CSV table of C-alpha atoms in Angstrom, one decimal:
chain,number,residue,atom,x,y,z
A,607,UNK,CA,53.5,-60.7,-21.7
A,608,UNK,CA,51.2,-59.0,-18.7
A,609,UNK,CA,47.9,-59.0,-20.6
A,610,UNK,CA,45.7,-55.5,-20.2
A,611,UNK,CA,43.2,-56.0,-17.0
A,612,UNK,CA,40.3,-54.0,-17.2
A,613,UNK,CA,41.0,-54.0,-13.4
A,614,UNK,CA,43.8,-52.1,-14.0
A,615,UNK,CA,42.1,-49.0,-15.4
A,616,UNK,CA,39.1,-49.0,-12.4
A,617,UNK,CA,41.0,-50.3,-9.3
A,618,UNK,CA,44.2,-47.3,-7.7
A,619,UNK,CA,47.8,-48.9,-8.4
A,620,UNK,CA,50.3,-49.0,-5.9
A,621,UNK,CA,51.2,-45.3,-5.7
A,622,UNK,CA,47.5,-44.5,-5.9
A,623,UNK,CA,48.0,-44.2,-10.0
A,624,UNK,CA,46.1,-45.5,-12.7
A,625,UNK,CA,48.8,-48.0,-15.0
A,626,UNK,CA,49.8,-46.1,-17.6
A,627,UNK,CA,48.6,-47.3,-20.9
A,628,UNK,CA,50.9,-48.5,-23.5
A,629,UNK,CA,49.1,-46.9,-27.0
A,630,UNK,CA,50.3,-47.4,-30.3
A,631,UNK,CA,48.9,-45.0,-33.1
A,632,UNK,CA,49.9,-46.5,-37.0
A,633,UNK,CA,50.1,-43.9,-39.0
A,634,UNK,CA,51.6,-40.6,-39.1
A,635,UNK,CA,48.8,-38.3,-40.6
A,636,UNK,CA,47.4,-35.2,-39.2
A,637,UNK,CA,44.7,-37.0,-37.2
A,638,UNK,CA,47.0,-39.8,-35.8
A,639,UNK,CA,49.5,-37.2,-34.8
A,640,UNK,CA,46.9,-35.4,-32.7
A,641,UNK,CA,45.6,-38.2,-31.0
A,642,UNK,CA,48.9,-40.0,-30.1
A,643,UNK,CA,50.0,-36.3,-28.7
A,644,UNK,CA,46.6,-36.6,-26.4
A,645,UNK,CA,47.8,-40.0,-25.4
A,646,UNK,CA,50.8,-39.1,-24.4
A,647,UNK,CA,49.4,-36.3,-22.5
A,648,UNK,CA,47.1,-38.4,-20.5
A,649,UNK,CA,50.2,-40.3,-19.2
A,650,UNK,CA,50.0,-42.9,-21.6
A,651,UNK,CA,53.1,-44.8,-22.9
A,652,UNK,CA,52.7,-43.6,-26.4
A,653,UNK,CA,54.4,-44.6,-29.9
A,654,UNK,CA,53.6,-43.5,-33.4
A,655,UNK,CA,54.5,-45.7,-36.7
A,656,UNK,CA,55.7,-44.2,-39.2
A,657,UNK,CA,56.8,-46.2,-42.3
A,658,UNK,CA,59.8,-43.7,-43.5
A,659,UNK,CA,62.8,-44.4,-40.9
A,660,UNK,CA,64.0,-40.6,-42.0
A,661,UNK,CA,60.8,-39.0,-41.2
A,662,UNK,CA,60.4,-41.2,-37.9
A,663,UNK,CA,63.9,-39.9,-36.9
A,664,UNK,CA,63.2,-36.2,-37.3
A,665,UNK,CA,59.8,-36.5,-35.4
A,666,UNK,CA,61.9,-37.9,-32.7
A,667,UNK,CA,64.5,-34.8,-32.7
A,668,UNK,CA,62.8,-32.2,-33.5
A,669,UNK,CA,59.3,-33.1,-31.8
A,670,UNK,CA,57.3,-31.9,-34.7
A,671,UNK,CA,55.5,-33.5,-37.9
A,672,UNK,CA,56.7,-31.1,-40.1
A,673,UNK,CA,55.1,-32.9,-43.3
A,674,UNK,CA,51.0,-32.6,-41.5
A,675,UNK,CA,51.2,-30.8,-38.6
A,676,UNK,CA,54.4,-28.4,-38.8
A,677,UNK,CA,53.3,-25.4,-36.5
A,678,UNK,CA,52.2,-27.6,-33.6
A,679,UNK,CA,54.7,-28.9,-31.4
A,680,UNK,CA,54.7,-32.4,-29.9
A,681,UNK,CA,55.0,-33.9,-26.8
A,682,UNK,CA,58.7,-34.4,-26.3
A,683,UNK,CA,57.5,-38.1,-24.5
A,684,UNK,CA,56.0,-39.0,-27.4
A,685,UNK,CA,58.4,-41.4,-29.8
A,686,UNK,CA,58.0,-42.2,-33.4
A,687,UNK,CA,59.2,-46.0,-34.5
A,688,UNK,CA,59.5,-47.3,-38.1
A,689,UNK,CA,59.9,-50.9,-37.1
A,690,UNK,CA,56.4,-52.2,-36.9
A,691,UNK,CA,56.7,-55.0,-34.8
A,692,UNK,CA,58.3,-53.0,-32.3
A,693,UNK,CA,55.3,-50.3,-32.9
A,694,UNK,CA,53.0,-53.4,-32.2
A,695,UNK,CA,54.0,-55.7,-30.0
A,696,UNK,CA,53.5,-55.8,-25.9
A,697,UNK,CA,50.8,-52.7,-26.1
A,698,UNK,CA,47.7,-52.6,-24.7
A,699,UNK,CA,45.7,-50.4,-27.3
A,700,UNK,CA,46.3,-50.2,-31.2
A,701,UNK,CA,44.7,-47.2,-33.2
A,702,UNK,CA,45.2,-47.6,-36.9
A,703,UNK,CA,44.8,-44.5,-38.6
A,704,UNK,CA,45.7,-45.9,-42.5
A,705,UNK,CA,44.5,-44.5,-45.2
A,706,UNK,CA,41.1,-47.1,-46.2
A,707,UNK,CA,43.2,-48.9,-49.1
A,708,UNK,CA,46.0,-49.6,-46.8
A,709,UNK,CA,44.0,-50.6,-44.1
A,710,UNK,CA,43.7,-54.5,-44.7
A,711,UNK,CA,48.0,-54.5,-45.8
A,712,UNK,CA,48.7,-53.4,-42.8
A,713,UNK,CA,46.3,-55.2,-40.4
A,714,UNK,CA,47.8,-58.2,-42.5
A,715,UNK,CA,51.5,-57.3,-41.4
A,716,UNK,CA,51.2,-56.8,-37.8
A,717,UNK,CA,48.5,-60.0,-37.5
A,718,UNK,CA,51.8,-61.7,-36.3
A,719,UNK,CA,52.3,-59.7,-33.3
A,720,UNK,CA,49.2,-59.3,-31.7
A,721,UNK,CA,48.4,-61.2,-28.6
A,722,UNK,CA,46.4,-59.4,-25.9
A,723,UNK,CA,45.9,-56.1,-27.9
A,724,UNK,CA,42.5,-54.1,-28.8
A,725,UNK,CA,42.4,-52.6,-32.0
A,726,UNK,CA,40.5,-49.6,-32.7
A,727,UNK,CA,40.4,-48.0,-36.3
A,728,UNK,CA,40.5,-44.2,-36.6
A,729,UNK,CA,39.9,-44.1,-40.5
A,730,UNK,CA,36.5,-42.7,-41.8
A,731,UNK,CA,36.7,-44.1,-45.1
A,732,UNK,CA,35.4,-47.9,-47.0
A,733,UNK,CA,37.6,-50.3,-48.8
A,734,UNK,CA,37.2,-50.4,-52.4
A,735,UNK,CA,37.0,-53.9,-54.0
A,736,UNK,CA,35.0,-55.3,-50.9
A,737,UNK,CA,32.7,-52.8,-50.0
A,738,UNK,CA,34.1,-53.1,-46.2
A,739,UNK,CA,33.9,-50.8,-43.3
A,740,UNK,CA,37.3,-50.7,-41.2
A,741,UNK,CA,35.4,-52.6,-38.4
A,742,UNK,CA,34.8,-55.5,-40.8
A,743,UNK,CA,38.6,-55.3,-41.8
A,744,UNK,CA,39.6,-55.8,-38.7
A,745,UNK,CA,36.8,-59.1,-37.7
A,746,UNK,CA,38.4,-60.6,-41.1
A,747,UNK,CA,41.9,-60.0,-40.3
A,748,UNK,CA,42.3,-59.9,-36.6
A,749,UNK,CA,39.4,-62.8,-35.7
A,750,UNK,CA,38.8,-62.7,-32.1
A,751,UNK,CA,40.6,-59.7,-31.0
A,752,UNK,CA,38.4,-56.9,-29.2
A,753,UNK,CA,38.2,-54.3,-31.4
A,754,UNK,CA,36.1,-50.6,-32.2
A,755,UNK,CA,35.6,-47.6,-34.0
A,756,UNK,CA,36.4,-43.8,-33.1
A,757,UNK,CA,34.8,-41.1,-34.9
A,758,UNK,CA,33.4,-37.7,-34.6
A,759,UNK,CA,33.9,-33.7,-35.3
A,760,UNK,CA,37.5,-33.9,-34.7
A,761,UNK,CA,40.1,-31.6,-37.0
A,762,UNK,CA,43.2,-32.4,-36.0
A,763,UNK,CA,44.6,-28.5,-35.9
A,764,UNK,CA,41.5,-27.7,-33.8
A,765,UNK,CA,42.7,-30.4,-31.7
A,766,UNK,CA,46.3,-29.5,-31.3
A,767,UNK,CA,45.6,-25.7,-30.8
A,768,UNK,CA,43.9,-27.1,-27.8
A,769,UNK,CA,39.8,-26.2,-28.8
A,770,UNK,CA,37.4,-28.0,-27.1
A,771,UNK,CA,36.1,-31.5,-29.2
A,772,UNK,CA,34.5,-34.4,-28.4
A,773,UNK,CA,34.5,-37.4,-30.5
A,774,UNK,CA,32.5,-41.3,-30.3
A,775,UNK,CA,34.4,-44.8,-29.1
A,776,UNK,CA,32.2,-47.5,-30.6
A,777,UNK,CA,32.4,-50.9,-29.4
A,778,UNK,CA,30.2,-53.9,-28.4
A,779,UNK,CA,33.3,-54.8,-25.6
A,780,UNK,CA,33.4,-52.4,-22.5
A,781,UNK,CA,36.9,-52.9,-22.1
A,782,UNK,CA,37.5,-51.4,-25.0
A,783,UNK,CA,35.2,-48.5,-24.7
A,784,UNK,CA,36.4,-47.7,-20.9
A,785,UNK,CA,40.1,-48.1,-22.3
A,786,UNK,CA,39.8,-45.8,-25.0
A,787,UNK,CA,38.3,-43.2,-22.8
A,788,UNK,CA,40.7,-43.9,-20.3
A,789,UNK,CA,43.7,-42.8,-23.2
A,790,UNK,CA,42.0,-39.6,-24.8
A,791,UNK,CA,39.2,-38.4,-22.1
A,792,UNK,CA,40.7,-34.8,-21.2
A,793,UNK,CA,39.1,-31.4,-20.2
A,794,UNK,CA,39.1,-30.7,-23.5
A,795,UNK,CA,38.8,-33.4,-25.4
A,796,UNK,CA,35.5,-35.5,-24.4
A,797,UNK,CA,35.5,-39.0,-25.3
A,798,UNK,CA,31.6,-40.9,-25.5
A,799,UNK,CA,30.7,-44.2,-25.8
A,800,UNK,CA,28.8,-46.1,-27.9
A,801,UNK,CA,27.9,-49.5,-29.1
A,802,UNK,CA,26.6,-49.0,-32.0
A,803,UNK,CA,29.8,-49.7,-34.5
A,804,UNK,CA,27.9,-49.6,-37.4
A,805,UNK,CA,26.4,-46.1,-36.9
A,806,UNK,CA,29.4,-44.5,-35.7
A,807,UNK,CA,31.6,-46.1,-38.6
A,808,UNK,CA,28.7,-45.2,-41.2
A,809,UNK,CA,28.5,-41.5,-39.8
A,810,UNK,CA,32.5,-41.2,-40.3
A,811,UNK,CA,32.6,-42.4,-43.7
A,812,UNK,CA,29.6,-41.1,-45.5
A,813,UNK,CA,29.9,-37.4,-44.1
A,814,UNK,CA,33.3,-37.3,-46.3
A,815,UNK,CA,30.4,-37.1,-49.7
A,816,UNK,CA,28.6,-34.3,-48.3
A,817,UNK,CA,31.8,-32.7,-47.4
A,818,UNK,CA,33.1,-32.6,-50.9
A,819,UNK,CA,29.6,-31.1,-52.3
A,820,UNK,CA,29.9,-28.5,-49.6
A,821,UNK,CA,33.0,-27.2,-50.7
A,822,UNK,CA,31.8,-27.3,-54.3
A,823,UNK,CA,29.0,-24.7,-53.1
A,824,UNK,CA,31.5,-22.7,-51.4
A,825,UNK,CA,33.4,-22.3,-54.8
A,826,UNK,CA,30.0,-20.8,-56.4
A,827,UNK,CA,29.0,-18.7,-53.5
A,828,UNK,CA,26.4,-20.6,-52.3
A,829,UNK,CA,23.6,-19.0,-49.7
A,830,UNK,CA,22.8,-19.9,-46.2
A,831,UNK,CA,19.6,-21.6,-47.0
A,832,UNK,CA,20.7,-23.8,-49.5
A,833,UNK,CA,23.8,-24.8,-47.0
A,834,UNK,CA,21.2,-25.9,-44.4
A,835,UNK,CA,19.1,-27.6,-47.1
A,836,UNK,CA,22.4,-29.7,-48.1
A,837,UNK,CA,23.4,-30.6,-44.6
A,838,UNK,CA,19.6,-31.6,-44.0
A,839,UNK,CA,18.9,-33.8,-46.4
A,840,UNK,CA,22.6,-34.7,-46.7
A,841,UNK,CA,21.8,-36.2,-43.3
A,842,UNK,CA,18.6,-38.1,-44.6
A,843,UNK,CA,20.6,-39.7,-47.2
A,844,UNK,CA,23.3,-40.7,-45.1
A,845,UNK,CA,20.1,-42.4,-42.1
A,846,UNK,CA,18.7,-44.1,-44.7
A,847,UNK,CA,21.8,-46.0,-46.5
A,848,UNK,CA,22.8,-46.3,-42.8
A,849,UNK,CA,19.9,-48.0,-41.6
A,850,UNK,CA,20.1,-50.9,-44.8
A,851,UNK,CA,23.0,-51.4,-42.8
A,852,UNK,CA,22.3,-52.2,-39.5
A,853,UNK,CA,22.4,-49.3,-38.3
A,854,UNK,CA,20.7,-47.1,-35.5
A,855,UNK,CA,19.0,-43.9,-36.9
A,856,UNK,CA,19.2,-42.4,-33.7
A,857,UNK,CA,23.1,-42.5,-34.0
A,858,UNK,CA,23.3,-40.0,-36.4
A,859,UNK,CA,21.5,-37.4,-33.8
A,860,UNK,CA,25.0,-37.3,-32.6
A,861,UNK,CA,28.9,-36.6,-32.5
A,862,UNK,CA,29.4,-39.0,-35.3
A,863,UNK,CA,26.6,-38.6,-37.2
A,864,UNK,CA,25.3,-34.6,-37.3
A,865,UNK,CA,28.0,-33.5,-35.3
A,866,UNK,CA,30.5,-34.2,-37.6
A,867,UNK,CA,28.8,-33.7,-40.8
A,868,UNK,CA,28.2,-30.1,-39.5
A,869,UNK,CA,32.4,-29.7,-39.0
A,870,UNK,CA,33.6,-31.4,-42.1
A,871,UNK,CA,30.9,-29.6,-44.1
A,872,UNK,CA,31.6,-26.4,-43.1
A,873,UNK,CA,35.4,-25.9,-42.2
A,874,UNK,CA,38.0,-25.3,-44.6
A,875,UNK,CA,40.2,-27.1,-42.8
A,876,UNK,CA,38.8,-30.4,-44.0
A,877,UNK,CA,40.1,-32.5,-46.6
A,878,UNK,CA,36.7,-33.3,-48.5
A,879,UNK,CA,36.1,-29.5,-48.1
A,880,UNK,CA,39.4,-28.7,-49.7
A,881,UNK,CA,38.9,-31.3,-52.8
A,882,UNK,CA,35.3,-30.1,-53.7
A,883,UNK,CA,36.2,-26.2,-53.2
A,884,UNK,CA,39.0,-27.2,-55.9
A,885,UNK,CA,36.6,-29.2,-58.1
A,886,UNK,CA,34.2,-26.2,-58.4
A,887,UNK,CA,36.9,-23.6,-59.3
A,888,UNK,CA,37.2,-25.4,-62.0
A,889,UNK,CA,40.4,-27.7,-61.1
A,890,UNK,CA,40.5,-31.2,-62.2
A,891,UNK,CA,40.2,-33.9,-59.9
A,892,UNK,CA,44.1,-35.2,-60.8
A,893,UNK,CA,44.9,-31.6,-59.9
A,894,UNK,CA,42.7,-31.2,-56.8
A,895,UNK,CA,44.6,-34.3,-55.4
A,896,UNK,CA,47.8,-33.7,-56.1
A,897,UNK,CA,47.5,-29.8,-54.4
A,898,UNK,CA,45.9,-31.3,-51.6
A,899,UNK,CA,48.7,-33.8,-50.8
A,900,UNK,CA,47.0,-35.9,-48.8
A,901,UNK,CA,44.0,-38.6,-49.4
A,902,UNK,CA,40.7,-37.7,-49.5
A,903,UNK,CA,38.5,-40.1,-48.7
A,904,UNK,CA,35.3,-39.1,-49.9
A,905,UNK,CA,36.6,-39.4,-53.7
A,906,UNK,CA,36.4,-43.2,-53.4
A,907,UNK,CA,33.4,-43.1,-50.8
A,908,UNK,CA,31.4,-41.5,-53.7
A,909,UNK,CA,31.8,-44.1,-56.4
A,910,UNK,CA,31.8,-46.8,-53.9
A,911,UNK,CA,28.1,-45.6,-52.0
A,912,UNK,CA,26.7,-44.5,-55.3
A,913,UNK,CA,27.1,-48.3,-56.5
A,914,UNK,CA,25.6,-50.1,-53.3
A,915,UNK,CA,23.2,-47.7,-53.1
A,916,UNK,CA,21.8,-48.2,-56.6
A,917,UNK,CA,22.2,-52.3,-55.5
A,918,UNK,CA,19.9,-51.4,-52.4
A,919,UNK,CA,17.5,-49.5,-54.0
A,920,UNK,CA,18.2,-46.7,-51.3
A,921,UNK,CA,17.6,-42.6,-52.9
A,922,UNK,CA,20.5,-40.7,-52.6
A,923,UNK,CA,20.2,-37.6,-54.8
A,924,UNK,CA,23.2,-35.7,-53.5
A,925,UNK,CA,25.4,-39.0,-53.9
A,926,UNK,CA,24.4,-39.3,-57.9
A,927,UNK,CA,24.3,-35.9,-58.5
A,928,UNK,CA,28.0,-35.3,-57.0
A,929,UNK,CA,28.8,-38.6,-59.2
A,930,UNK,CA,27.7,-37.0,-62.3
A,931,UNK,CA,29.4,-34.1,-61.7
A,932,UNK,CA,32.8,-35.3,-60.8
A,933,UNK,CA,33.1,-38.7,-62.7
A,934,UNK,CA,30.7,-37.8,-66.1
A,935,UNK,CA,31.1,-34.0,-66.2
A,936,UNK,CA,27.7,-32.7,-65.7
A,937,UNK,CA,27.3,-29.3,-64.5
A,938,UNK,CA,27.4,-28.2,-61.0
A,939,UNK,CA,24.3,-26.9,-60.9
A,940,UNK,CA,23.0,-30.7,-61.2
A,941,UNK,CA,24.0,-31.1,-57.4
A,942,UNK,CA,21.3,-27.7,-56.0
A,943,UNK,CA,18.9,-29.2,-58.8
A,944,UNK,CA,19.1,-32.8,-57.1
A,945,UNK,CA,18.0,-31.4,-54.0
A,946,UNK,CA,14.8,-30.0,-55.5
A,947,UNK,CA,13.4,-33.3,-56.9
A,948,UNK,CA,11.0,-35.5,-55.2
A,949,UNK,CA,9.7,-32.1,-52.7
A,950,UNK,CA,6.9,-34.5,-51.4
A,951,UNK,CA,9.0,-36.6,-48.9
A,952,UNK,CA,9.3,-36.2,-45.2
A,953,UNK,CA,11.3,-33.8,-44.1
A,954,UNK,CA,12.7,-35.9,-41.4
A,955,UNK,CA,13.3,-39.8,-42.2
A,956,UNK,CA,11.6,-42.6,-40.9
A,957,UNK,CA,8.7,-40.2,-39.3
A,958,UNK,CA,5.9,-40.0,-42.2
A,959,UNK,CA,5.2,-43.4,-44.1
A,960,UNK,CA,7.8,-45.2,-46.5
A,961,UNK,CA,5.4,-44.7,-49.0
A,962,UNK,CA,6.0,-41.2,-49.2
A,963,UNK,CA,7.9,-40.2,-52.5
């Protein structure tokens, strides 16, 4: 196999054309769609798994995901394989876009067929049992292979009704930052870079909990000044688990961090959004889930931080509160009083002394 030179991407081929990139996107969800169908788009050589042979099939006749993404049509290039290691092998850029409790099964199945390929996760989400962000998923599974993290603001229909969005490629390797750029960048779709991996990954995942107690305001009616003080100090909590974990405060000044709290938080549109607009109309969370029909990772990202932060010693008022509420059916209101404890602290982190309370 010819191995992907970073060469390639910076240096005109033969008919004054940049090589074509050969992308692979696992997963068939709403956000994998979109970004495969920018791929493809860019001139990349694009496939999309699917696991269901049937459903593969009809993306490839009728150039539509009907199950995610049924009133956006799809780039008639673009082909949808079932057979993994055909999905996988001789491609220059993996993007895994599994669900978080699929992530590791999967990275364990196409482990065989990786040679000289980057992986790059798309999934905002954290592995249950371990405690592991996608990026650690893949250093575990995939040892040695160049790898990063894409996040940002980025609703899939947004994106496939052709808005403008930007999103965050995080990754300590150039290669893999120029190459992912080099697949999505388009006019209106701006691609950034980063190197913080833990930041960007952190920003992805925790926004999903704010996101859920969002759409639980939404369902009471909520006013503007409480929605600003929830995405505020929503963003506080999130810089200071984030930062216990090696990450860069100043990351979540950006795309990944504010930038896509602000979407998920405040568009319907989003799946967290969707679940906790649900939960506060009264709707159980088996019922929530099953009308939603597709995962919502914030769920699980609530138990999960809500436990490590307690083991860190790290306050995260929202993060119980929405715990109580969901898990131990207290009343909504304990999410607005949450925010109105502790009224001495800074208003923005890491600025006025740790001492503050």
């Amino acid at each position: 196999m010819t191995k992907f030179n970073f060469n390639d991407l910076v240096e005109p081929a033969a008919a004054n054309q940049k090589i074509a990139l050969r992308i692979t996107v696992l997963g068939g969800g709403s956000f994998g769609t979109a970004m495969a169908n920018l791929a493809v788009r860019n001139g990349c050589d694009t496939m999309i798994w699917i696991r269901d042979a049937a459903v593969a099939e009809e993306i490839n006749q009728t150039h539509i995901n009907k199950r995610y993404l049924p009133d956006y049509p799809l780039e008639p290039a673009l082909r949808a394989e079932s057979n993994l290691e055909l999905a996988v092998r001789e491609r220059d850029l993996i993007l895994v876009a599994i669900p978080s409790h699929s992530f590791r099964d999967v990275l364990k199945q196409i482990a065989p067929f990786i040679s000289a390929q980057a992986i790059v996760s798309l999934t905002k989400g954290i592995e249950a049992k371990s405690f592991s962000f996608m990026s650690e998923i893949i250093r575990a599974e995939l040892p040695e292979v160049p790898y990063g993290v894409l996040s940002g603001p980025n609703l899939a229909k947004e994106i496939m009704a052709g808005m403008p969005s930007g999103t965050v490629i995080a990754s300590e390797s150039e290669l893999v930052r120029y190459a992912v750029q080099h697949a999505l960048h388009s006019a209106l779709f701006r691609v950034f870079g980063s190197d913080d991996v833990n930041g960007v990954e952190l920003g992805g995942a925790l926004k999903n909990i704010y996101a859920v107690a969002m759409g639980m305001g939404a369902a009471y009616n909520i006013g503007e000044n409480t929605k600003s003080m929830i995405l505020t100090r929503a963003l506080a909590e999130m810089s200071r688990f984030a930062v216990r974990q090696g990450a860069n405060p100043l990351t979540f000044l950006g795309l990944s961090g504010v930038g896509d709290l602000f979407a998920t938080c405040n568009s319907p549109l989003s799946r967290n959004y969707q679940i906790g607009f649900a939960l506060g109309s009264g709707k159980t969370l088996e019922q929530a889930v099953k009308e939603l029909g597709q995962t919502a990772e914030g769920i699980n990202t609530i138990q999960l931080v809500r436990a490590k932060a307690e083991e860190l010693d790290v306050y995260m008022p929202i993060t119980n509160a929405l715990y109580e509420v969901i898990f131990e059916h207290a009343p909504p209101m304990n999410i607005a009083l949450s925010l109105m404890k502790s009224g001495h602290r800074s208003d923005v982190e890491f600025v006025l002394p740790h001492h503050e309370v």
